[in-house]
Amino acid sequence: MATTADDSVITLSHVKKSFQTLDVLCDISFSVRKGEVLGIIGPSGSGKSTLLRCICQLEKVDGGIICVSGEDMVRNGVYASKERLRAIALRLGLVFQNFNLFPHFSVLRNITEAQRVVLGRGRDEAESVAMELLKKMGLEGKASAYPCQLSGGQQQRVSIARALAMRPEVLLFDEPTSALDPELTGEILAVIRELAQEKMTMVVVTHEMAFARDTSDSIIFMDGGVIVEQGRPDEVINSPREERTKSFLRRFNCG
C-alpha cells in the first residue's frame, strides 16, 4: 500500500475495541501527519491509554483500520503478517506512565539492550547512540547508575532516550508526567517541547492542558470511548464547542 498523499504517518478509521461487554473504543478515526504533535486529552477511563496500546500492538482491535506510514497494520479486524507487524512496530516508540525500566540493568544497558537484541546493532554503535541521547537528556553522568538511584524525572528521561534509540518514526506518550511529583513534571514537558521543535512526530496523552494547547498541532478530546471533539488547540482548549469538553476543561487552569 503506497504512502498516502497527505503524508499521514498514522491513520485510524472507525477503530473499535471492547473488553467483553465493555466498549472501550467506539468508531475512532483520526490521522497524524509527519512532524505533527497530536495531543489527546480526556478523563480517566475514556480510552486514551487503550488507544495507544492498540496502535502499538499491545492490544488487538475488534474492527476498523490502523495504517502506519502507508501500510495497513490491521484492516477490519484482519492483521498483517507477523513480519509486517514487526516492521511496523519498529516505526513506533511508546513511553509509558511508569517508566518500565529494567531495575537490574544500568541506565546504559536499559538503552542499549533493545538496540542490540532487536536491531542487531553492535555494542559500540549501541553505546554511542545511548551516550548521545543521554547527553541530549542531560544525563551523560548517569550511564552507570541504576534506575533506583534516579529521580522519577530522570527515569522518565531515560525511558524517552530508550525509545528514541530505536529511531522510531513516531513517539507515543501515555501520560508521561502522571507518575511524577509536580516539581519534576516541567523537565519532562521541556524534553517533549524540544522534540516538537525538532519536528518529531508525536501522539501525547496528557492531563497537562496548557502544555497540550501550547505544544500540539491538533487536539482530540475523548470521553466514554468516543472522540467528542477534535481540532486546533486554540479551538478545543480555549473555545470548545461541546458541553462535555467545556465541563471537563473547567477543572483546569489553562492560563
mmCIF file of C-alpha atoms in Angstrom:
data_model
loop_
_atom_site.group_PDB
_atom_site.id
_atom_site.type_symbol
_atom_site.label_atom_id
_atom_site.label_comp_id
_atom_site.label_asym_id
_atom_site.label_seq_id
_atom_site.Cartn_x
_atom_site.Cartn_y
_atom_site.Cartn_z
ATOM 1 C CA MET A 1 0.000 0.000 0.000
ATOM 2 C CA ALA A 2 1.510 3.321 -1.044
ATOM 3 C CA THR A 3 2.053 6.248 1.280
ATOM 4 C CA THR A 4 -0.994 8.485 1.358
ATOM 5 C CA ALA A 5 -0.868 11.786 -0.479
ATOM 6 C CA ASP A 6 -1.441 13.826 2.650
ATOM 7 C CA ASP A 7 1.726 12.432 4.253
ATOM 8 C CA SER A 8 -0.120 10.811 7.160
ATOM 9 C CA VAL A 9 2.119 8.691 9.367
ATOM 10 C CA ILE A 10 -0.704 7.225 11.453
ATOM 11 C CA THR A 11 -4.295 6.874 10.250
ATOM 12 C CA LEU A 12 -7.147 5.299 12.186
ATOM 13 C CA SER A 13 -10.525 4.725 10.599
ATOM 14 C CA HIS A 14 -13.589 3.506 12.529
ATOM 15 C CA VAL A 15 -11.495 1.634 15.096
ATOM 16 C CA LYS A 16 -13.389 -0.362 17.724
ATOM 17 C CA LYS A 17 -12.210 -2.189 20.818
ATOM 18 C CA SER A 18 -14.193 -3.974 23.520
ATOM 19 C CA PHE A 19 -13.314 -5.897 26.652
ATOM 20 C CA GLN A 20 -16.093 -8.476 26.940
ATOM 21 C CA THR A 21 -19.263 -6.332 27.153
ATOM 22 C CA LEU A 22 -17.458 -3.026 27.739
ATOM 23 C CA ASP A 23 -16.963 -0.880 24.648
ATOM 24 C CA VAL A 24 -13.661 0.943 25.233
ATOM 25 C CA LEU A 25 -13.130 2.465 21.775
ATOM 26 C CA CYS A 26 -16.100 3.303 19.600
ATOM 27 C CA ASP A 27 -15.640 4.345 15.979
ATOM 28 C CA ILE A 28 -12.313 6.189 16.443
ATOM 29 C CA SER A 29 -10.993 7.992 13.348
ATOM 30 C CA PHE A 30 -8.111 10.456 13.010
ATOM 31 C CA SER A 31 -4.751 10.906 11.321
ATOM 32 C CA VAL A 32 -1.349 12.317 12.266
ATOM 33 C CA ARG A 33 0.907 13.826 9.632
ATOM 34 C CA LYS A 34 4.683 13.714 9.620
ATOM 35 C CA GLY A 35 6.181 16.265 12.001
ATOM 36 C CA GLU A 36 2.907 16.931 13.805
ATOM 37 C CA VAL A 37 2.103 16.636 17.505
ATOM 38 C CA LEU A 38 -1.334 15.277 18.372
ATOM 39 C CA GLY A 39 -2.479 15.873 21.944
ATOM 40 C CA ILE A 40 -5.116 13.552 23.389
ATOM 41 C CA ILE A 41 -6.974 14.710 26.480
ATOM 42 C CA GLY A 42 -9.920 13.411 28.468
ATOM 43 C CA PRO A 43 -10.973 11.967 31.829
ATOM 44 C CA SER A 44 -9.640 8.721 33.272
ATOM 45 C CA GLY A 45 -11.291 5.706 31.690
ATOM 46 C CA SER A 46 -12.063 7.473 28.425
ATOM 47 C CA GLY A 47 -9.999 5.003 26.355
ATOM 48 C CA LYS A 48 -6.884 7.125 25.777
ATOM 49 C CA SER A 49 -4.323 4.584 27.006
ATOM 50 C CA THR A 50 -6.123 1.702 25.291
ATOM 51 C CA LEU A 51 -5.969 3.684 22.065
ATOM 52 C CA LEU A 52 -2.178 3.985 22.292
ATOM 53 C CA ARG A 53 -1.847 0.310 23.191
ATOM 54 C CA CYS A 54 -3.862 -0.647 20.107
ATOM 55 C CA ILE A 55 -1.651 1.486 17.856
ATOM 56 C CA CYS A 56 1.448 -0.161 19.374
ATOM 57 C CA GLN A 57 0.001 -3.701 19.031
ATOM 58 C CA LEU A 58 -0.191 -4.247 22.792
ATOM 59 C CA GLU A 59 -3.943 -4.743 22.353
ATOM 60 C CA LYS A 60 -5.864 -6.048 19.355
ATOM 61 C CA VAL A 61 -8.729 -4.066 17.878
ATOM 62 C CA ASP A 62 -12.061 -5.630 17.028
ATOM 63 C CA GLY A 63 -12.709 -3.609 13.894
ATOM 64 C CA GLY A 64 -11.602 -0.702 11.748
ATOM 65 C CA ILE A 65 -8.327 0.214 10.103
ATOM 66 C CA ILE A 66 -4.964 1.258 11.533
ATOM 67 C CA CYS A 67 -2.422 2.360 8.941
ATOM 68 C CA VAL A 68 1.187 3.274 9.798
ATOM 69 C CA SER A 69 3.398 5.024 7.236
ATOM 70 C CA GLY A 70 1.114 3.965 4.418
ATOM 71 C CA GLU A 71 0.903 0.291 5.409
ATOM 72 C CA ASP A 72 -2.113 -1.458 6.869
ATOM 73 C CA MET A 73 -1.402 -2.824 10.329
ATOM 74 C CA VAL A 74 -4.978 -4.061 10.606
ATOM 75 C CA ARG A 75 -7.999 -3.747 8.344
ATOM 76 C CA ASN A 76 -11.458 -4.751 9.529
ATOM 77 C CA GLY A 77 -10.059 -6.972 12.249
ATOM 78 C CA VAL A 78 -7.553 -8.764 9.992
ATOM 79 C CA TYR A 79 -3.939 -8.106 10.929
ATOM 80 C CA ALA A 80 -0.940 -8.051 8.608
ATOM 81 C CA SER A 81 1.595 -10.861 8.654
ATOM 82 C CA LYS A 82 3.910 -11.240 11.652
ATOM 83 C CA GLU A 83 6.817 -9.985 9.571
ATOM 84 C CA ARG A 84 4.949 -6.837 8.535
ATOM 85 C CA LEU A 85 3.673 -6.241 12.063
ATOM 86 C CA ARG A 86 7.214 -6.420 13.392
ATOM 87 C CA ALA A 87 8.404 -3.901 10.809
ATOM 88 C CA ILE A 88 5.506 -1.582 11.633
ATOM 89 C CA ALA A 89 6.143 -1.892 15.380
ATOM 90 C CA LEU A 90 9.717 -0.675 14.888
ATOM 91 C CA ARG A 91 8.372 2.580 13.460
ATOM 92 C CA LEU A 92 6.645 3.378 16.749
ATOM 93 C CA GLY A 93 8.074 4.153 20.165
ATOM 94 C CA LEU A 94 5.937 4.143 23.316
ATOM 95 C CA VAL A 95 6.856 5.958 26.529
ATOM 96 C CA PHE A 96 4.871 4.584 29.474
ATOM 97 C CA GLN A 97 3.497 6.318 32.560
ATOM 98 C CA ASN A 98 5.644 4.340 34.983
ATOM 99 C CA PHE A 99 8.972 4.299 33.107
ATOM 100 C CA ASN A 100 9.126 0.475 32.695
ATOM 101 C CA LEU A 101 12.900 0.403 33.048
ATOM 102 C CA PHE A 102 14.657 -2.864 33.871
ATOM 103 C CA PRO A 103 15.656 -2.368 37.541
ATOM 104 C CA HIS A 104 18.606 -4.787 37.321
ATOM 105 C CA PHE A 105 20.086 -3.053 34.253
ATOM 106 C CA SER A 106 22.213 0.071 34.352
ATOM 107 C CA VAL A 107 20.938 3.169 32.561
ATOM 108 C CA LEU A 108 23.299 2.422 29.681
ATOM 109 C CA ARG A 109 22.135 -1.171 29.324
ATOM 110 C CA ASN A 110 18.479 -0.104 29.535
ATOM 111 C CA ILE A 111 19.078 1.988 26.426
ATOM 112 C CA THR A 112 21.346 -0.446 24.552
ATOM 113 C CA GLU A 113 19.567 -3.763 25.163
ATOM 114 C CA ALA A 114 16.781 -3.400 22.589
ATOM 115 C CA GLN A 115 19.170 -1.839 20.095
ATOM 116 C CA ARG A 116 21.357 -4.937 20.235
ATOM 117 C CA VAL A 117 18.649 -7.609 20.540
ATOM 118 C CA VAL A 118 16.004 -6.151 18.207
ATOM 119 C CA LEU A 119 18.003 -4.043 15.766
ATOM 120 C CA GLY A 120 21.172 -6.141 15.821
ATOM 121 C CA ARG A 121 23.484 -3.206 16.465
ATOM 122 C CA GLY A 122 26.959 -3.915 17.761
ATOM 123 C CA ARG A 123 27.918 -2.925 21.277
ATOM 124 C CA ASP A 124 29.989 0.082 20.247
ATOM 125 C CA GLU A 125 27.294 1.503 17.994
ATOM 126 C CA ALA A 126 24.530 0.917 20.560
ATOM 127 C CA GLU A 127 26.542 2.578 23.317
ATOM 128 C CA SER A 128 27.420 5.516 21.049
ATOM 129 C CA VAL A 129 23.728 6.079 20.309
ATOM 130 C CA ALA A 130 22.882 5.738 24.013
ATOM 131 C CA MET A 131 25.521 8.211 25.158
ATOM 132 C CA GLU A 132 24.459 10.732 22.527
ATOM 133 C CA LEU A 133 20.874 10.524 23.780
ATOM 134 C CA LEU A 134 21.877 10.662 27.450
ATOM 135 C CA LYS A 135 23.737 13.873 26.678
ATOM 136 C CA LYS A 136 20.633 15.220 24.944
ATOM 137 C CA MET A 137 18.614 14.368 28.070
ATOM 138 C CA GLY A 138 21.175 15.954 30.400
ATOM 139 C CA LEU A 139 22.060 12.568 31.894
ATOM 140 C CA GLU A 140 25.508 11.847 30.473
ATOM 141 C CA GLY A 141 26.858 11.303 34.004
ATOM 142 C CA LYS A 142 24.239 8.650 34.835
ATOM 143 C CA ALA A 143 25.194 5.911 32.353
ATOM 144 C CA SER A 144 26.412 3.517 35.051
ATOM 145 C CA ALA A 145 23.629 4.312 37.537
ATOM 146 C CA TYR A 146 20.655 2.037 38.170
ATOM 147 C CA PRO A 147 17.001 3.157 37.994
ATOM 148 C CA CYS A 148 16.617 3.080 41.792
ATOM 149 C CA GLN A 149 19.375 5.698 42.029
ATOM 150 C CA LEU A 150 17.488 8.171 39.810
ATOM 151 C CA SER A 151 14.663 10.587 40.438
ATOM 152 C CA GLY A 152 11.347 9.961 38.710
ATOM 153 C CA GLY A 153 12.095 12.705 36.217
ATOM 154 C CA GLN A 154 15.481 11.189 35.430
ATOM 155 C CA GLN A 155 13.946 7.737 34.989
ATOM 156 C CA GLN A 156 11.391 9.114 32.562
ATOM 157 C CA ARG A 157 14.122 10.865 30.571
ATOM 158 C CA VAL A 158 15.938 7.520 30.344
ATOM 159 C CA SER A 159 12.684 5.986 29.078
ATOM 160 C CA ILE A 160 12.447 8.658 26.392
ATOM 161 C CA ALA A 161 16.094 8.087 25.436
ATOM 162 C CA ARG A 162 15.440 4.336 25.208
ATOM 163 C CA ALA A 163 12.517 4.936 22.855
ATOM 164 C CA LEU A 164 14.481 7.405 20.719
ATOM 165 C CA ALA A 165 17.414 4.983 20.456
ATOM 166 C CA MET A 166 15.294 2.753 18.239
ATOM 167 C CA ARG A 167 14.924 5.635 15.755
ATOM 168 C CA PRO A 168 11.119 5.445 15.555
ATOM 169 C CA GLU A 169 9.116 7.500 13.078
ATOM 170 C CA VAL A 170 6.538 8.308 15.770
ATOM 171 C CA LEU A 171 6.778 8.632 19.551
ATOM 172 C CA LEU A 172 3.680 7.941 21.625
ATOM 173 C CA PHE A 173 3.495 9.170 25.216
ATOM 174 C CA ASP A 174 0.994 7.734 27.700
ATOM 175 C CA GLU A 175 0.588 10.364 30.449
ATOM 176 C CA PRO A 176 4.386 10.822 30.701
ATOM 177 C CA THR A 177 4.175 13.043 33.789
ATOM 178 C CA SER A 178 1.409 11.315 35.755
ATOM 179 C CA ALA A 179 3.837 9.358 37.976
ATOM 180 C CA LEU A 180 5.947 12.421 38.761
ATOM 181 C CA ASP A 181 5.890 14.973 41.547
ATOM 182 C CA PRO A 182 4.758 18.389 40.291
ATOM 183 C CA GLU A 183 8.263 19.858 40.510
ATOM 184 C CA LEU A 184 9.602 17.137 38.173
ATOM 185 C CA THR A 185 6.847 17.493 35.590
ATOM 186 C CA GLY A 186 8.410 20.542 33.972
ATOM 187 C CA GLU A 187 11.624 18.793 32.976
ATOM 188 C CA ILE A 188 9.740 16.092 31.043
ATOM 189 C CA LEU A 189 7.485 18.615 29.347
ATOM 190 C CA ALA A 190 10.600 20.560 28.328
ATOM 191 C CA VAL A 191 12.034 17.434 26.675
ATOM 192 C CA ILE A 192 8.806 16.868 24.720
ATOM 193 C CA ARG A 193 8.708 20.536 23.686
ATOM 194 C CA GLU A 194 12.259 20.227 22.364
ATOM 195 C CA LEU A 195 11.310 17.129 20.376
ATOM 196 C CA ALA A 196 8.304 19.015 18.970
ATOM 197 C CA GLN A 197 10.607 21.842 17.871
ATOM 198 C CA GLU A 198 12.745 19.216 16.111
ATOM 199 C CA LYS A 199 9.584 18.104 14.254
ATOM 200 C CA MET A 200 9.406 14.668 15.852
ATOM 201 C CA THR A 201 6.014 13.175 15.062
ATOM 202 C CA MET A 202 4.280 12.530 18.393
ATOM 203 C CA VAL A 203 0.996 11.457 19.943
ATOM 204 C CA VAL A 204 0.820 12.670 23.537
ATOM 205 C CA VAL A 205 -1.848 11.578 26.010
ATOM 206 C CA THR A 206 -1.651 14.138 28.779
ATOM 207 C CA HIS A 207 -3.529 15.821 31.600
ATOM 208 C CA GLU A 208 -1.394 18.960 31.280
ATOM 209 C CA MET A 209 -3.875 21.168 29.444
ATOM 210 C CA ALA A 210 -1.710 24.271 28.978
ATOM 211 C CA PHE A 211 1.098 22.079 27.672
ATOM 212 C CA ALA A 212 -1.249 20.305 25.262
ATOM 213 C CA ARG A 213 -2.557 23.632 23.979
ATOM 214 C CA ASP A 214 0.878 25.214 23.536
ATOM 215 C CA THR A 215 2.732 22.206 22.067
ATOM 216 C CA SER A 216 0.196 20.305 19.971
ATOM 217 C CA ASP A 217 -0.736 20.955 16.359
ATOM 218 C CA SER A 218 -4.131 19.383 16.985
ATOM 219 C CA ILE A 219 -6.115 18.139 19.986
ATOM 220 C CA ILE A 220 -8.548 15.286 20.487
ATOM 221 C CA PHE A 221 -10.881 15.223 23.493
ATOM 222 C CA MET A 222 -12.081 11.715 24.328
ATOM 223 C CA ASP A 223 -14.780 10.593 26.719
ATOM 224 C CA GLY A 224 -16.546 7.263 27.060
ATOM 225 C CA GLY A 225 -14.526 5.701 24.264
ATOM 226 C CA VAL A 226 -15.505 8.254 21.627
ATOM 227 C CA ILE A 227 -13.920 11.379 20.190
ATOM 228 C CA VAL A 228 -16.165 14.133 21.478
ATOM 229 C CA GLU A 229 -14.265 16.974 19.861
ATOM 230 C CA GLN A 230 -11.138 17.490 17.780
ATOM 231 C CA GLY A 231 -9.463 20.450 16.155
ATOM 232 C CA ARG A 232 -6.783 23.067 16.598
ATOM 233 C CA PRO A 233 -5.554 23.596 20.189
ATOM 234 C CA ASP A 234 -6.981 27.100 20.403
ATOM 235 C CA GLU A 235 -10.365 25.751 19.310
ATOM 236 C CA VAL A 236 -10.574 22.732 21.609
ATOM 237 C CA ILE A 237 -8.852 24.168 24.703
ATOM 238 C CA ASN A 238 -9.779 27.844 24.523
ATOM 239 C CA SER A 239 -13.130 27.736 22.705
ATOM 240 C CA PRO A 240 -14.615 24.234 22.917
ATOM 241 C CA ARG A 241 -17.912 23.669 21.138
ATOM 242 C CA GLU A 242 -19.182 20.645 23.052
ATOM 243 C CA GLU A 243 -20.632 20.968 26.539
ATOM 244 C CA ARG A 244 -18.819 17.811 27.691
ATOM 245 C CA THR A 245 -15.496 19.346 26.661
ATOM 246 C CA LYS A 246 -16.348 22.600 28.426
ATOM 247 C CA SER A 247 -17.266 20.722 31.604
ATOM 248 C CA PHE A 248 -14.009 18.770 31.583
ATOM 249 C CA LEU A 249 -11.807 21.816 30.979
ATOM 250 C CA ARG A 250 -13.409 23.856 33.794
ATOM 251 C CA ARG A 251 -11.345 21.808 36.230
ATOM 252 C CA PHE A 252 -8.067 23.029 34.764
ATOM 253 C CA ASN A 253 -6.208 26.307 34.798
ATOM 254 C CA CYS A 254 -5.077 26.670 31.187
ATOM 255 C CA GLY A 255 -3.667 30.144 31.564
#
